Amino acid sequence: SGTISGMGLRVLILLAVQNCSKNLLMRYVMKSKPEFLTSAAVIGVELLKLVFSAAYILLVDKKPLTSIVTFLREDRRNSLLLAVPAAAYSLQ
């Protein structure tokens, strides 16, 4: 029960690749004094994360998008515990 599943490992690797590429891209873009708000870039990255996550659920897990809503409703407590810091991060 203390081991990570194959699916969990794939998701972890995808998350690590996404985070590394986001940080490298942001660092590269910020060197040249960009003409956009940093917050706009953060929102764009978060929206891309949402799109990629939904695509993963649709294409790899072969589940409908409604399964996301169902999961969030069934696991309401944890969803709220994650939503509060996520909202604070987005608002900063």
mmCIF file of C-alpha atoms in Angstrom:
data_model
loop_
_atom_site.group_PDB
_atom_site.id
_atom_site.type_symbol
_atom_site.label_atom_id
_atom_site.label_comp_id
_atom_site.label_asym_id
_atom_site.label_seq_id
_atom_site.Cartn_x
_atom_site.Cartn_y
_atom_site.Cartn_z
ATOM 1 C CA SER A 1 0.000 0.000 0.000
ATOM 2 C CA GLY A 2 3.042 2.283 0.265
ATOM 3 C CA THR A 3 3.958 1.970 -3.404
ATOM 4 C CA ILE A 4 3.004 4.316 -6.210
ATOM 5 C CA SER A 5 0.855 3.010 -9.051
ATOM 6 C CA GLY A 6 1.858 3.173 -12.704
ATOM 7 C CA MET A 7 -0.775 5.837 -13.316
ATOM 8 C CA GLY A 8 0.440 7.851 -10.334
ATOM 9 C CA LEU A 9 4.006 7.685 -11.604
ATOM 10 C CA ARG A 10 2.963 8.899 -15.074
ATOM 11 C CA VAL A 11 1.038 11.805 -13.588
ATOM 12 C CA LEU A 12 3.966 12.687 -11.340
ATOM 13 C CA ILE A 13 6.367 12.691 -14.305
ATOM 14 C CA LEU A 14 3.991 14.825 -16.392
ATOM 15 C CA LEU A 15 3.628 17.295 -13.524
ATOM 16 C CA ALA A 16 7.413 17.519 -13.086
ATOM 17 C CA VAL A 17 7.947 18.118 -16.826
ATOM 18 C CA GLN A 18 5.196 20.747 -16.888
ATOM 19 C CA ASN A 19 6.583 22.587 -13.861
ATOM 20 C CA CYS A 20 10.174 22.554 -15.156
ATOM 21 C CA SER A 21 9.182 23.774 -18.610
ATOM 22 C CA LYS A 22 6.960 26.498 -17.137
ATOM 23 C CA ASN A 23 9.763 27.782 -14.926
ATOM 24 C CA LEU A 24 12.336 27.716 -17.729
ATOM 25 C CA LEU A 25 9.990 29.496 -20.129
ATOM 26 C CA MET A 26 9.016 32.166 -17.584
ATOM 27 C CA ARG A 27 12.660 32.807 -16.718
ATOM 28 C CA TYR A 28 13.593 33.125 -20.403
ATOM 29 C CA VAL A 29 10.698 35.469 -21.185
ATOM 30 C CA MET A 30 11.254 37.690 -18.139
ATOM 31 C CA LYS A 31 14.867 38.462 -19.123
ATOM 32 C CA SER A 32 13.770 40.774 -21.933
ATOM 33 C CA LYS A 33 11.381 43.024 -19.941
ATOM 34 C CA PRO A 34 8.114 41.694 -21.392
ATOM 35 C CA GLU A 35 5.200 43.948 -22.248
ATOM 36 C CA PHE A 36 2.641 41.896 -20.338
ATOM 37 C CA LEU A 37 1.713 41.433 -16.722
ATOM 38 C CA THR A 38 3.335 38.559 -14.876
ATOM 39 C CA SER A 39 -0.081 37.708 -13.452
ATOM 40 C CA ALA A 40 -1.410 37.249 -17.005
ATOM 41 C CA ALA A 41 1.343 34.711 -17.671
ATOM 42 C CA VAL A 42 0.522 32.856 -14.449
ATOM 43 C CA ILE A 43 -3.179 32.724 -15.358
ATOM 44 C CA GLY A 44 -2.259 31.479 -18.841
ATOM 45 C CA VAL A 45 -0.098 28.707 -17.373
ATOM 46 C CA GLU A 46 -2.854 27.670 -14.969
ATOM 47 C CA LEU A 47 -5.395 27.554 -17.808
ATOM 48 C CA LEU A 48 -3.019 25.390 -19.847
ATOM 49 C CA LYS A 49 -2.699 23.073 -16.847
ATOM 50 C CA LEU A 50 -6.493 22.813 -16.709
ATOM 51 C CA VAL A 51 -6.723 22.026 -20.437
ATOM 52 C CA PHE A 52 -3.957 19.403 -20.270
ATOM 53 C CA SER A 53 -5.527 17.797 -17.200
ATOM 54 C CA ALA A 54 -8.922 17.577 -18.886
ATOM 55 C CA ALA A 55 -7.307 16.161 -22.046
ATOM 56 C CA TYR A 56 -5.524 13.536 -19.945
ATOM 57 C CA ILE A 57 -8.795 12.484 -18.336
ATOM 58 C CA LEU A 58 -10.529 12.316 -21.733
ATOM 59 C CA LEU A 59 -7.800 10.640 -23.775
ATOM 60 C CA VAL A 60 -5.810 8.498 -21.338
ATOM 61 C CA ASP A 61 -8.299 7.630 -18.614
ATOM 62 C CA LYS A 62 -11.115 7.419 -21.207
ATOM 63 C CA LYS A 63 -13.558 9.091 -18.819
ATOM 64 C CA PRO A 64 -16.079 11.855 -19.572
ATOM 65 C CA LEU A 65 -15.471 15.387 -18.325
ATOM 66 C CA THR A 66 -18.460 15.010 -16.011
ATOM 67 C CA SER A 67 -16.347 12.575 -13.984
ATOM 68 C CA ILE A 68 -14.343 15.592 -12.773
ATOM 69 C CA VAL A 69 -17.449 17.229 -11.325
ATOM 70 C CA THR A 70 -18.587 13.927 -9.841
ATOM 71 C CA PHE A 71 -15.205 13.402 -8.196
ATOM 72 C CA LEU A 72 -15.157 16.939 -6.775
ATOM 73 C CA ARG A 73 -18.661 16.495 -5.321
ATOM 74 C CA GLU A 74 -17.891 13.104 -3.784
ATOM 75 C CA ASP A 75 -14.608 14.321 -2.280
ATOM 76 C CA ARG A 76 -15.967 17.699 -1.193
ATOM 77 C CA ARG A 77 -13.825 18.083 1.930
ATOM 78 C CA ASN A 78 -10.498 17.577 0.155
ATOM 79 C CA SER A 79 -11.679 19.675 -2.784
ATOM 80 C CA LEU A 80 -12.335 22.598 -0.435
ATOM 81 C CA LEU A 81 -9.011 22.072 1.353
ATOM 82 C CA LEU A 82 -7.262 22.371 -2.031
ATOM 83 C CA ALA A 83 -9.457 25.197 -3.340
ATOM 84 C CA VAL A 84 -8.588 27.646 -0.549
ATOM 85 C CA PRO A 85 -4.790 27.765 -1.148
ATOM 86 C CA ALA A 86 -5.360 27.607 -4.926
ATOM 87 C CA ALA A 87 -7.626 30.655 -4.753
ATOM 88 C CA ALA A 88 -5.129 32.506 -2.529
ATOM 89 C CA TYR A 89 -2.342 31.706 -5.028
ATOM 90 C CA SER A 90 -4.459 32.987 -7.908
ATOM 91 C CA LEU A 91 -5.366 36.205 -6.122
ATOM 92 C CA GLN A 92 -1.823 37.188 -5.123
#
